[in-house]
Amino acid sequence: MPSVEFSNRVYEAEPSESVLDTLLRNGENPSYSCRKGTCFNCMMRTPDGGVPEKAQAGLRETLRVEGYFLSCLCVPEGDIRVVQAEDAAIYQRAVIQSRELLAPDICRVILEPATPLYYHAGQFLNLRRSDGLCRSYSLASVPNLDRYLEFHIKRLPGGQMSNWAFNEMKVGENVDIQGPNGACFYLPGKPEQNLLLIGSGTGLAPLVAIARDALNDGHSGQVRLYHGSREPAGLYHRDSLFDLAQTYPNFSYTGCLSGENPPLGYASGRADDVALGENKDLKDWRVYLCGNPPMVHAAKKRAFLAGADIEDIHADPFELKELRAEQRSAERQKSVA
Amino acid sequence: MTESIYQQIGGEAAVNAAVDVFYRKVLSDDSISGFFDDTDMDAQREKQKAFLTMVFGGPNEYSGKDLRTAHAKLVADGLNGSHFDAVAGHLQATLSELGVPENIAGEIMSIAASTKGDVLNQ
Ligand code: HEM
């Protein structure tokens, strides 16, 4: 079995065990959070090279070359020496510029990064509070159009970060950001291809960004956005989306309400049902699905059966985003106390 | 040396052309779709590519024993000869839809048929 060397201590890995799990099993205290390759908190570096490709997927080229990798995804193929990545390699500073309510339980937060961030509309960042609490949020801004970074944060019952954002966060305060992450974004090319965008809740954030990015890029195919919620209040951004439809004749927006008796001007039903009911033949379409995981998974299958190629279906189920609430060290102190 | 059928139909590109067509067919067939109804469609699609590569006579590392292992849980869940025939039918329909010449399609179908005992753990 390969061995893992960390802080001058050497541990034997179990078969198909990740570097992170080997260290945790042996009582080490590396930082980590999601354990799924999303949050990048568990990033480590090895001076030896030879990290499996999978453990470096999604890392910037510069980090890959320097031997950084995600320890939760790294099942070592041979003996490996590892060190925790320096914070500066992962995070950068950003300042909170504003916060405003978009809906009773959704707020818009604007950040300004210390150095400009290169990203694609539709990707997501990890936001880390000064005490280490970390969560993922999709970007609602578009690099070429917006100078700031915009997020839509939904208040979840008991959600530590979201309640903090609603109640305590102050303009001018710093947070750390890591990213961009994720592969659900618009790529230029094939401007005549029709786009179908389906989202629930704050799944609208990346979809608005993708739609604006595509339209601004001169996309000539249809761009059809369906947004779903239970209550009318959850369909935020309605006015600006109707404005967008005025500006771009190939863009359409449909607000969908799954609750009883929707008022005039709304479609009745879940966003995926309405969207796939109105667009039955998706051959050669590009499809973007964001938000509630059961909706995203079901819609992915239905879009595929309606003729879209799997490679043209981009899905971002918002399930990986509830990261571990506390740093490992905090947890340990509790268990010792 | 003559070309293998895998080379004749275009290798990996043929697998890529066939996978979505084939996958869509099995997912639309209620008599077997339950076996393939994975929430991780990308992972499931990779396995369909492994299947197609194998029956197209391409490079693969599956032995008869691997096929038994891969399908053992499905057999425990009721996989039987009629399911096998349904998959074979969708394979045949995929090949004709893509215009694979009949003699090659015949060879592919006989490779598929030869795996029946292993797939059904008989
Ligand atoms: C016609 C002969 C068949 C061949 C040559 C074949 C071949 C394969 C191969 C190579 C794999 C990938 C194994 C892996 O990498 O894990 C696989 C997986 C699978 N096969 Fe087949 N297969 C056949 C028939 C069937 C039939 C009849 C069914 C069900 C109706 C079926 C259902 C599946 C499923 C569900 C998996 C994925 C299992 C998992 O998720 O681990 N196969 N097959």
Short mmCIF file of C-alpha atoms and ligand atoms in Angstrom, two decimals:
data_model
loop_
_atom_site.label_atom_id
_atom_site.label_comp_id
_atom_site.label_asym_id
_atom_site.label_seq_id
_atom_site.Cartn_x
_atom_site.Cartn_y
_atom_site.Cartn_z
CA MET A 1 0.00 0.00 0.00
CA PRO A 2 1.23 3.53 -0.70
CA SER A 3 2.28 5.65 2.25
CA VAL A 4 1.36 9.27 2.92
CA GLU A 5 3.89 11.55 4.60
CA PHE A 6 2.54 14.66 6.36
CA SER A 7 4.44 16.86 8.84
CA ASN A 8 7.21 14.25 9.08
CA ARG A 9 4.77 11.53 10.01
CA VAL A 10 4.15 8.58 7.71
CA TYR A 11 0.86 6.72 7.38
CA GLU A 12 -0.10 3.68 5.36
CA ALA A 13 -3.10 4.24 3.04
CA GLU A 14 -5.94 1.71 2.93
CA PRO A 15 -6.93 0.42 -0.54
CA SER A 16 -8.65 3.16 -2.60
CA GLU A 17 -8.49 5.59 0.33
CA SER A 18 -8.03 9.30 -0.36
CA VAL A 19 -5.10 11.22 1.09
CA LEU A 20 -7.57 13.24 3.16
CA ASP A 21 -9.18 10.12 4.62
CA THR A 22 -5.82 8.57 5.46
CA LEU A 23 -4.85 11.69 7.40
CA LEU A 24 -8.19 11.98 9.19
CA ARG A 25 -8.18 8.29 10.10
CA ASN A 26 -4.82 8.79 11.73
CA GLY A 27 -5.93 11.75 13.82
CA GLU A 28 -4.36 14.52 11.73
CA ASN A 29 -6.12 17.85 11.48
CA PRO A 30 -6.03 19.02 7.84
CA SER A 31 -8.63 21.56 6.79
CA TYR A 32 -11.43 20.23 4.61
CA SER A 33 -15.11 20.73 4.10
CA CYS A 34 -17.25 19.17 1.36
CA ARG A 35 -15.17 16.04 0.60
CA LYS A 36 -16.51 16.06 -2.97
CA GLY A 37 -14.00 18.22 -4.77
CA THR A 38 -16.20 21.30 -4.68
CA CYS A 39 -14.95 23.56 -1.93
CA PHE A 40 -11.15 23.35 -2.44
CA ASN A 41 -10.62 23.65 1.34
CA CYS A 42 -8.63 20.43 1.40
CA MET A 43 -6.13 21.53 -1.25
CA MET A 44 -2.61 20.20 -0.63
CA ARG A 45 0.68 20.27 -2.43
CA THR A 46 3.23 17.59 -3.11
CA PRO A 47 6.86 18.19 -4.07
CA ASP A 48 6.97 14.79 -5.82
CA GLY A 49 4.50 15.06 -8.71
CA GLY A 50 2.62 12.02 -9.94
CA VAL A 51 -0.78 13.02 -8.58
CA PRO A 52 -3.71 11.28 -10.34
CA GLU A 53 -5.24 13.58 -12.96
CA LYS A 54 -8.65 13.48 -11.30
CA ALA A 55 -7.26 15.12 -8.14
CA GLN A 56 -6.16 18.16 -10.15
CA ALA A 57 -9.18 18.54 -12.42
CA GLY A 58 -10.57 22.06 -12.15
CA LEU A 59 -7.39 23.57 -10.68
CA ARG A 60 -5.74 26.47 -12.44
CA GLU A 61 -2.83 25.50 -14.67
CA THR A 62 -0.34 27.35 -12.45
CA LEU A 63 -1.48 25.42 -9.39
CA ARG A 64 -1.35 22.10 -11.23
CA VAL A 65 2.21 22.71 -12.33
CA GLU A 66 3.24 23.48 -8.78
CA GLY A 67 1.87 20.17 -7.53
CA TYR A 68 -1.34 21.34 -5.89
CA PHE A 69 -4.18 18.84 -5.74
CA LEU A 70 -7.42 18.14 -3.88
CA SER A 71 -6.70 15.66 -1.11
CA CYS A 72 -10.31 14.43 -0.94
CA LEU A 73 -10.11 13.25 -4.57
CA CYS A 74 -6.55 11.95 -4.47
CA VAL A 75 -6.13 8.20 -4.16
CA PRO A 76 -2.34 7.90 -4.29
CA GLU A 77 -0.81 5.50 -6.77
CA GLY A 78 2.54 5.45 -4.98
CA ASP A 79 4.18 6.88 -1.85
CA ILE A 80 3.48 10.57 -1.56
CA ARG A 81 4.69 13.49 0.61
CA VAL A 82 2.09 16.20 1.16
CA VAL A 83 1.80 19.61 2.81
CA GLN A 84 -1.29 21.73 3.39
CA ALA A 85 -1.62 24.42 0.69
CA GLU A 86 -0.88 27.95 1.78
CA ASP A 87 -4.05 29.98 2.14
CA ALA A 88 -2.89 32.55 -0.40
CA ALA A 89 -2.79 29.92 -3.13
CA ILE A 90 -6.48 29.24 -2.69
CA TYR A 91 -8.23 32.38 -1.50
CA GLN A 92 -8.21 36.04 -2.31
CA ARG A 93 -9.77 38.95 -0.52
CA ALA A 94 -12.99 40.71 -1.52
CA VAL A 95 -14.97 43.57 0.00
CA ILE A 96 -18.72 43.57 0.48
CA GLN A 97 -20.12 46.50 -1.51
CA SER A 98 -23.85 46.18 -0.99
CA ARG A 99 -26.72 43.99 0.05
CA GLU A 100 -30.36 44.37 -0.97
CA LEU A 101 -33.47 42.23 -0.76
CA LEU A 102 -34.69 40.69 -4.03
CA ALA A 103 -37.47 38.68 -2.39
CA PRO A 104 -38.49 38.10 1.23
CA ASP A 105 -35.95 35.29 1.57
CA ILE A 106 -33.43 36.14 -1.17
CA CYS A 107 -30.85 38.90 -1.08
CA ARG A 108 -28.41 40.20 -3.63
CA VAL A 109 -24.84 40.65 -2.41
CA ILE A 110 -22.26 42.55 -4.41
CA LEU A 111 -18.55 41.95 -3.85
CA GLU A 112 -15.51 43.64 -5.23
CA PRO A 113 -12.43 41.41 -5.46
CA ALA A 114 -8.99 42.76 -4.56
CA THR A 115 -7.72 41.75 -8.00
CA PRO A 116 -10.02 41.24 -10.99
CA LEU A 117 -11.31 37.70 -11.29
CA TYR A 118 -11.29 35.86 -14.60
CA TYR A 119 -14.42 33.73 -14.82
CA HIS A 120 -17.25 32.58 -17.08
CA ALA A 121 -20.85 33.65 -16.47
CA GLY A 122 -22.58 30.77 -14.66
CA GLN A 123 -19.65 29.59 -12.54
CA PHE A 124 -19.62 29.62 -8.76
CA LEU A 125 -17.29 30.83 -6.00
CA ASN A 126 -16.70 29.69 -2.46
CA LEU A 127 -17.18 32.49 0.05
CA ARG A 128 -15.39 32.22 3.37
CA ARG A 129 -16.18 34.31 6.39
CA SER A 130 -13.39 35.50 8.69
CA ASP A 131 -14.13 32.67 11.16
CA GLY A 132 -13.64 30.05 8.43
CA LEU A 133 -17.29 29.26 7.64
CA CYS A 134 -17.44 28.52 3.91
CA ARG A 135 -20.28 28.16 1.36
CA SER A 136 -20.59 28.02 -2.43
CA TYR A 137 -22.66 30.57 -4.35
CA SER A 138 -23.24 30.95 -8.06
CA LEU A 139 -22.19 34.17 -9.75
CA ALA A 140 -25.06 36.19 -11.18
CA SER A 141 -22.74 38.72 -12.83
CA VAL A 142 -21.21 38.65 -16.31
CA PRO A 143 -17.47 39.35 -16.70
CA ASN A 144 -17.70 41.67 -19.71
CA LEU A 145 -20.76 43.55 -18.53
CA ASP A 146 -20.41 43.91 -14.76
CA ARG A 147 -17.42 45.26 -12.87
CA TYR A 148 -18.51 43.63 -9.62
CA LEU A 149 -19.29 40.09 -8.48
CA GLU A 150 -22.97 39.47 -7.78
CA PHE A 151 -24.56 36.64 -5.78
CA HIS A 152 -28.14 35.73 -4.86
CA ILE A 153 -28.31 34.27 -1.39
CA LYS A 154 -31.39 32.41 -0.21
CA ARG A 155 -32.04 32.39 3.50
CA LEU A 156 -32.26 28.79 4.68
CA PRO A 157 -33.76 27.87 8.04
CA GLY A 158 -30.75 27.32 10.29
CA GLY A 159 -28.34 28.24 7.47
CA GLN A 160 -25.39 29.88 9.19
CA MET A 161 -23.95 31.75 6.23
CA SER A 162 -27.27 32.82 4.73
CA ASN A 163 -28.66 34.11 8.03
CA TRP A 164 -25.42 35.97 8.63
CA ALA A 165 -25.69 37.52 5.17
CA PHE A 166 -29.25 38.64 5.93
CA ASN A 167 -28.79 39.90 9.46
CA GLU A 168 -25.21 40.71 10.35
CA MET A 169 -22.99 41.14 7.33
CA LYS A 170 -21.77 44.75 6.98
CA VAL A 171 -20.93 46.70 3.86
CA GLY A 172 -17.17 47.25 3.83
CA GLU A 173 -16.46 43.97 5.56
CA ASN A 174 -14.02 41.50 3.99
CA VAL A 175 -14.67 37.94 2.91
CA ASP A 176 -12.33 35.50 1.19
CA ILE A 177 -13.28 34.07 -2.18
CA GLN A 178 -12.06 30.97 -3.98
CA GLY A 179 -12.78 30.15 -7.59
CA PRO A 180 -14.14 30.30 -10.20
CA ASN A 181 -15.44 26.73 -10.17
CA GLY A 182 -17.91 24.69 -12.18
CA ALA A 183 -18.50 23.85 -15.82
CA CYS A 184 -22.06 25.12 -16.27
CA PHE A 185 -21.39 28.19 -18.43
CA TYR A 186 -21.89 29.68 -21.90
CA LEU A 187 -19.19 29.15 -24.50
CA PRO A 188 -19.22 31.16 -27.71
CA GLY A 189 -19.48 29.20 -30.94
CA LYS A 190 -22.63 27.90 -32.60
CA PRO A 191 -24.49 31.21 -32.10
CA GLU A 192 -27.48 29.81 -34.01
CA GLN A 193 -28.05 27.01 -31.48
CA ASN A 194 -31.21 27.40 -29.38
CA LEU A 195 -30.72 27.64 -25.61
CA LEU A 196 -33.14 26.36 -23.01
CA LEU A 197 -32.50 27.57 -19.45
CA ILE A 198 -34.47 26.09 -16.56
CA GLY A 199 -33.99 27.08 -12.94
CA SER A 200 -35.69 27.01 -9.58
CA GLY A 201 -35.13 29.44 -6.72
CA THR A 202 -31.69 31.07 -6.79
CA GLY A 203 -30.86 28.74 -9.69
CA LEU A 204 -31.92 31.87 -11.57
CA ALA A 205 -28.62 33.57 -10.69
CA PRO A 206 -26.30 31.59 -13.00
CA LEU A 207 -29.00 31.37 -15.68
CA VAL A 208 -29.50 35.13 -15.90
CA ALA A 209 -25.74 35.47 -16.19
CA ILE A 210 -25.57 32.84 -18.94
CA ALA A 211 -28.47 34.43 -20.85
CA ARG A 212 -27.00 37.95 -20.66
CA ASP A 213 -23.59 36.64 -21.63
CA ALA A 214 -24.97 34.79 -24.65
CA LEU A 215 -27.12 37.71 -25.82
CA ASN A 216 -24.30 40.18 -25.36
CA ASP A 217 -22.09 37.85 -27.36
CA GLY A 218 -24.49 38.06 -30.30
CA HIS A 219 -26.17 34.71 -29.83
CA SER A 220 -28.75 34.49 -32.62
CA GLY A 221 -30.66 31.32 -31.67
CA GLN A 222 -33.59 31.37 -29.25
CA VAL A 223 -32.68 31.92 -25.60
CA ARG A 224 -35.62 30.69 -23.51
CA LEU A 225 -35.52 31.10 -19.75
CA TYR A 226 -37.98 29.37 -17.38
CA HIS A 227 -37.87 30.24 -13.70
CA GLY A 228 -39.87 28.32 -11.12
CA SER A 229 -41.03 29.01 -7.59
CA ARG A 230 -43.94 28.12 -5.36
CA GLU A 231 -44.98 31.72 -4.64
CA PRO A 232 -45.02 34.80 -6.90
CA ALA A 233 -42.58 36.55 -4.52
CA GLY A 234 -39.94 33.91 -5.32
CA LEU A 235 -39.92 34.95 -8.98
CA TYR A 236 -37.58 37.86 -8.42
CA HIS A 237 -35.99 39.86 -11.27
CA ARG A 238 -39.21 39.65 -13.28
CA ASP A 239 -39.15 43.25 -14.47
CA SER A 240 -35.54 43.22 -15.58
CA LEU A 241 -36.12 39.95 -17.42
CA PHE A 242 -39.11 41.41 -19.28
CA ASP A 243 -36.88 44.38 -20.13
CA LEU A 244 -34.27 42.01 -21.47
CA ALA A 245 -36.94 40.40 -23.67
CA GLN A 246 -37.80 43.88 -25.02
CA THR A 247 -34.17 44.48 -25.96
CA TYR A 248 -33.53 41.06 -27.46
CA PRO A 249 -36.40 39.59 -29.53
CA ASN A 250 -34.80 36.13 -29.41
CA PHE A 251 -34.95 36.09 -25.60
CA SER A 252 -38.03 34.97 -23.70
CA TYR A 253 -38.77 34.65 -20.00
CA THR A 254 -41.50 32.55 -18.40
CA GLY A 255 -42.23 32.66 -14.67
CA CYS A 256 -43.68 29.36 -13.45
CA LEU A 257 -45.63 28.85 -10.24
CA SER A 258 -46.11 25.37 -8.83
CA GLY A 259 -48.61 26.52 -6.16
CA GLU A 260 -52.40 26.54 -6.54
CA ASN A 261 -54.16 28.97 -8.91
CA PRO A 262 -51.33 31.13 -10.20
CA PRO A 263 -52.28 34.75 -10.97
CA LEU A 264 -52.53 35.99 -14.53
CA GLY A 265 -49.20 36.35 -16.32
CA TYR A 266 -47.60 33.26 -14.78
CA ALA A 267 -47.39 29.74 -16.16
CA SER A 268 -48.88 27.04 -14.00
CA GLY A 269 -46.62 24.15 -12.99
CA ARG A 270 -43.01 23.37 -12.20
CA ALA A 271 -40.46 25.15 -14.39
CA ASP A 272 -39.17 21.91 -15.91
CA ASP A 273 -42.68 20.70 -16.73
CA VAL A 274 -43.62 23.98 -18.37
CA ALA A 275 -40.31 24.29 -20.26
CA LEU A 276 -40.26 20.72 -21.56
CA GLY A 277 -43.96 20.86 -22.37
CA GLU A 278 -43.46 23.94 -24.53
CA ASN A 279 -40.23 22.75 -26.13
CA LYS A 280 -40.75 19.13 -27.11
CA ASP A 281 -37.98 18.62 -29.64
CA LEU A 282 -34.59 19.55 -28.19
CA LYS A 283 -32.43 18.07 -30.92
CA ASP A 284 -29.41 20.37 -31.37
CA TRP A 285 -30.44 22.53 -28.39
CA ARG A 286 -28.15 23.52 -25.55
CA VAL A 287 -29.76 23.10 -22.15
CA TYR A 288 -28.81 24.67 -18.80
CA LEU A 289 -30.34 23.40 -15.57
CA CYS A 290 -29.72 25.00 -12.17
CA GLY A 291 -31.20 24.76 -8.71
CA ASN A 292 -33.11 22.12 -6.80
CA PRO A 293 -31.33 18.74 -7.36
CA PRO A 294 -34.37 16.48 -7.98
CA MET A 295 -35.63 18.97 -10.57
CA VAL A 296 -32.20 19.21 -12.21
CA HIS A 297 -31.71 15.43 -12.39
CA ALA A 298 -35.21 14.79 -13.70
CA ALA A 299 -34.96 17.59 -16.26
CA LYS A 300 -31.58 16.33 -17.45
CA LYS A 301 -33.04 12.97 -18.29
CA ARG A 302 -36.10 14.47 -19.93
CA ALA A 303 -34.04 16.90 -21.99
CA PHE A 304 -31.91 14.01 -23.17
CA LEU A 305 -34.94 11.95 -24.11
CA ALA A 306 -36.31 15.00 -25.93
CA GLY A 307 -33.29 14.84 -28.21
CA ALA A 308 -30.55 17.00 -26.64
CA ASP A 309 -27.07 15.47 -26.66
CA ILE A 310 -25.70 14.76 -23.18
CA GLU A 311 -22.72 16.95 -23.96
CA ASP A 312 -25.08 19.85 -24.63
CA ILE A 313 -26.82 19.53 -21.26
CA HIS A 314 -25.14 21.57 -18.53
CA ALA A 315 -26.43 20.90 -15.04
CA ASP A 316 -25.66 22.58 -11.75
CA PRO A 317 -27.63 20.89 -8.98
CA PHE A 318 -27.31 23.06 -5.88
CA GLU A 319 -26.57 20.13 -3.61
CA LEU A 320 -22.85 20.34 -3.11
CA LYS A 321 -23.20 23.73 -1.66
CA GLU A 322 -23.97 22.95 1.96
CA LEU A 323 -20.41 22.62 3.04
CA ARG A 324 -19.23 21.48 6.43
CA ALA A 325 -20.20 24.24 8.79
CA GLU A 326 -17.10 24.46 10.90
CA GLN A 327 -13.42 23.98 10.52
CA ARG A 328 -12.14 20.69 11.74
CA SER A 329 -10.22 22.29 14.59
CA ALA A 330 -13.36 23.85 16.03
CA GLU A 331 -15.07 20.47 15.99
CA ARG A 332 -12.23 18.85 17.82
CA GLN A 333 -12.14 21.45 20.53
CA LYS A 334 -15.78 20.68 21.14
CA SER A 335 -15.22 16.99 21.43
CA VAL A 336 -12.31 17.50 23.81
CA ALA A 337 -14.25 19.95 25.97
CA MET B 1 -3.93 -8.13 -42.27
CA THR B 2 -7.56 -7.15 -42.50
CA GLU B 3 -8.92 -4.32 -40.40
CA SER B 4 -10.90 -5.24 -37.30
CA ILE B 5 -14.59 -4.35 -37.41
CA TYR B 6 -13.87 -1.71 -34.78
CA GLN B 7 -11.48 0.01 -37.18
CA GLN B 8 -13.83 -0.47 -40.12
CA ILE B 9 -16.68 1.40 -38.49
CA GLY B 10 -14.44 4.23 -37.29
CA GLY B 11 -13.29 3.27 -33.79
CA GLU B 12 -13.94 5.65 -30.93
CA ALA B 13 -15.79 8.10 -33.18
CA ALA B 14 -18.32 5.36 -33.95
CA VAL B 15 -18.79 4.69 -30.24
CA ASN B 16 -19.37 8.41 -29.63
CA ALA B 17 -21.86 8.59 -32.47
CA ALA B 18 -23.74 5.57 -31.19
CA VAL B 19 -23.80 6.17 -27.46
CA ASP B 20 -26.48 8.85 -27.21
CA VAL B 21 -28.68 7.11 -29.78
CA PHE B 22 -28.41 3.82 -27.93
CA TYR B 23 -28.73 5.33 -24.43
CA ARG B 24 -31.86 7.24 -25.45
CA LYS B 25 -33.42 4.02 -26.70
CA VAL B 26 -32.81 2.00 -23.54
CA LEU B 27 -33.98 4.87 -21.30
CA SER B 28 -37.19 5.17 -23.32
CA ASP B 29 -37.95 1.44 -23.05
CA ASP B 30 -39.95 0.96 -19.86
CA SER B 31 -39.23 -2.77 -19.79
CA ILE B 32 -35.51 -2.13 -19.13
CA SER B 33 -35.07 1.58 -18.32
CA GLY B 34 -35.16 0.84 -14.58
CA PHE B 35 -31.75 -0.85 -14.87
CA PHE B 36 -30.20 2.26 -16.37
CA ASP B 37 -31.99 4.93 -14.37
CA ASP B 38 -28.92 6.31 -12.68
CA THR B 39 -29.03 9.89 -11.38
CA ASP B 40 -25.44 10.24 -12.55
CA MET B 41 -26.12 10.16 -16.28
CA ASP B 42 -22.53 10.94 -17.19
CA ALA B 43 -21.20 7.90 -15.32
CA GLN B 44 -23.93 5.73 -16.83
CA ARG B 45 -23.06 7.01 -20.29
CA GLU B 46 -19.40 6.03 -19.77
CA LYS B 47 -20.56 2.47 -19.03
CA GLN B 48 -22.65 2.46 -22.19
CA LYS B 49 -19.52 3.46 -24.07
CA ALA B 50 -17.66 0.55 -22.50
CA PHE B 51 -20.48 -1.73 -23.64
CA LEU B 52 -20.41 -0.38 -27.20
CA THR B 53 -16.62 -0.49 -27.46
CA MET B 54 -16.76 -4.11 -26.43
CA VAL B 55 -19.44 -5.25 -28.88
CA PHE B 56 -17.79 -3.22 -31.66
CA GLY B 57 -14.75 -5.43 -31.12
CA GLY B 58 -12.66 -2.56 -29.78
CA PRO B 59 -9.97 -2.48 -27.12
CA ASN B 60 -11.39 -3.25 -23.69
CA GLU B 61 -10.24 -4.86 -20.52
CA TYR B 62 -13.36 -6.85 -19.72
CA SER B 63 -13.14 -10.61 -19.29
CA GLY B 64 -16.19 -12.87 -19.09
CA LYS B 65 -15.71 -12.83 -15.33
CA ASP B 66 -15.84 -9.01 -15.29
CA LEU B 67 -19.11 -9.09 -17.21
CA ARG B 68 -20.48 -11.51 -14.64
CA THR B 69 -19.43 -9.23 -11.80
CA ALA B 70 -20.74 -6.10 -13.53
CA HIS B 71 -24.19 -7.62 -13.99
CA ALA B 72 -24.45 -9.84 -10.89
CA LYS B 73 -26.45 -7.28 -8.92
CA LEU B 74 -28.76 -6.73 -11.90
CA VAL B 75 -29.36 -10.49 -12.21
CA ALA B 76 -30.20 -10.52 -8.49
CA ASP B 77 -32.69 -7.72 -9.26
CA GLY B 78 -34.34 -9.84 -11.95
CA LEU B 79 -32.30 -9.32 -15.14
CA ASN B 80 -33.28 -12.13 -17.52
CA GLY B 81 -33.25 -13.28 -21.13
CA SER B 82 -36.06 -11.00 -22.24
CA HIS B 83 -34.16 -7.95 -20.96
CA PHE B 84 -31.10 -9.18 -22.79
CA ASP B 85 -33.08 -9.51 -26.02
CA ALA B 86 -34.48 -6.00 -25.56
CA VAL B 87 -30.97 -4.54 -25.24
CA ALA B 88 -29.84 -6.54 -28.27
CA GLY B 89 -32.85 -5.15 -30.19
CA HIS B 90 -31.92 -1.57 -29.32
CA LEU B 91 -28.35 -2.27 -30.35
CA GLN B 92 -29.52 -3.57 -33.70
CA ALA B 93 -31.83 -0.58 -34.21
CA THR B 94 -28.96 1.80 -33.31
CA LEU B 95 -26.69 0.18 -35.88
CA SER B 96 -29.25 0.41 -38.67
CA GLU B 97 -30.10 4.01 -37.72
CA LEU B 98 -26.41 4.90 -38.08
CA GLY B 99 -26.18 3.09 -41.40
CA VAL B 100 -23.70 0.43 -40.31
CA PRO B 101 -23.33 -2.04 -43.23
CA GLU B 102 -25.23 -5.27 -42.72
CA ASN B 103 -22.24 -7.62 -42.67
CA ILE B 104 -20.55 -5.55 -39.94
CA ALA B 105 -23.77 -5.18 -37.98
CA GLY B 106 -24.09 -8.98 -38.13
CA GLU B 107 -20.64 -9.42 -36.62
CA ILE B 108 -21.43 -6.92 -33.86
CA MET B 109 -24.66 -8.71 -33.04
CA SER B 110 -22.86 -12.04 -32.79
CA ILE B 111 -20.27 -10.56 -30.39
CA ALA B 112 -23.17 -9.32 -28.25
CA ALA B 113 -24.90 -12.70 -28.40
CA SER B 114 -21.72 -14.48 -27.31
CA THR B 115 -21.75 -12.61 -23.99
CA LYS B 116 -25.26 -13.71 -23.02
CA GLY B 117 -24.19 -16.45 -20.60
CA ASP B 118 -21.83 -14.14 -18.75
CA VAL B 119 -24.19 -11.17 -18.63
CA LEU B 120 -27.02 -13.32 -17.27
CA ASN B 121 -24.67 -15.24 -14.96
CA GLN B 122 -25.76 -18.57 -16.40
C1 HEM C 1 -25.44 -7.54 -24.66
C2 HEM C 1 -24.47 -7.90 -23.82
C3 HEM C 1 -23.93 -6.97 -22.77
C4 HEM C 1 -22.64 -6.57 -22.67
C5 HEM C 1 -21.46 -6.99 -23.57
C6 HEM C 1 -22.57 -5.65 -21.57
C7 HEM C 1 -21.40 -5.01 -21.17
C8 HEM C 1 -21.31 -4.16 -20.11
C9 HEM C 1 -20.11 -3.48 -19.71
C10 HEM C 1 -18.75 -3.63 -20.38
C11 HEM C 1 -20.43 -2.73 -18.63
C12 HEM C 1 -19.47 -1.81 -17.86
C13 HEM C 1 -18.98 -2.45 -16.60
C14 HEM C 1 -18.21 -1.45 -15.77
O1 HEM C 1 -17.28 -0.82 -16.29
O2 HEM C 1 -18.56 -1.32 -14.60
C15 HEM C 1 -21.83 -2.91 -18.36
C16 HEM C 1 -22.50 -2.30 -17.33
C17 HEM C 1 -23.87 -2.35 -17.21
N1 HEM C 1 -24.75 -3.10 -17.92
FE1 HEM C 1 -24.29 -4.33 -19.42
N2 HEM C 1 -23.82 -5.52 -21.00
C18 HEM C 1 -24.68 -6.30 -21.71
C19 HEM C 1 -26.05 -6.46 -21.46
C20 HEM C 1 -26.77 -5.76 -20.52
C21 HEM C 1 -28.18 -5.88 -20.28
C22 HEM C 1 -29.09 -6.85 -21.03
C23 HEM C 1 -28.51 -5.02 -19.30
C24 HEM C 1 -29.83 -4.68 -18.66
C25 HEM C 1 -30.99 -4.73 -19.29
C26 HEM C 1 -27.28 -4.34 -18.89
C27 HEM C 1 -27.20 -3.38 -17.92
C28 HEM C 1 -26.02 -2.83 -17.48
C29 HEM C 1 -25.97 -1.85 -16.43
C30 HEM C 1 -27.14 -1.25 -15.67
C31 HEM C 1 -24.61 -1.56 -16.23
C32 HEM C 1 -24.01 -0.59 -15.22
C33 HEM C 1 -23.77 -1.32 -13.93
C34 HEM C 1 -23.21 -0.37 -12.89
O3 HEM C 1 -23.72 0.75 -12.76
O4 HEM C 1 -22.25 -0.76 -12.25
N3 HEM C 1 -26.25 -4.84 -19.65
N4 HEM C 1 -22.34 -3.76 -19.27
#
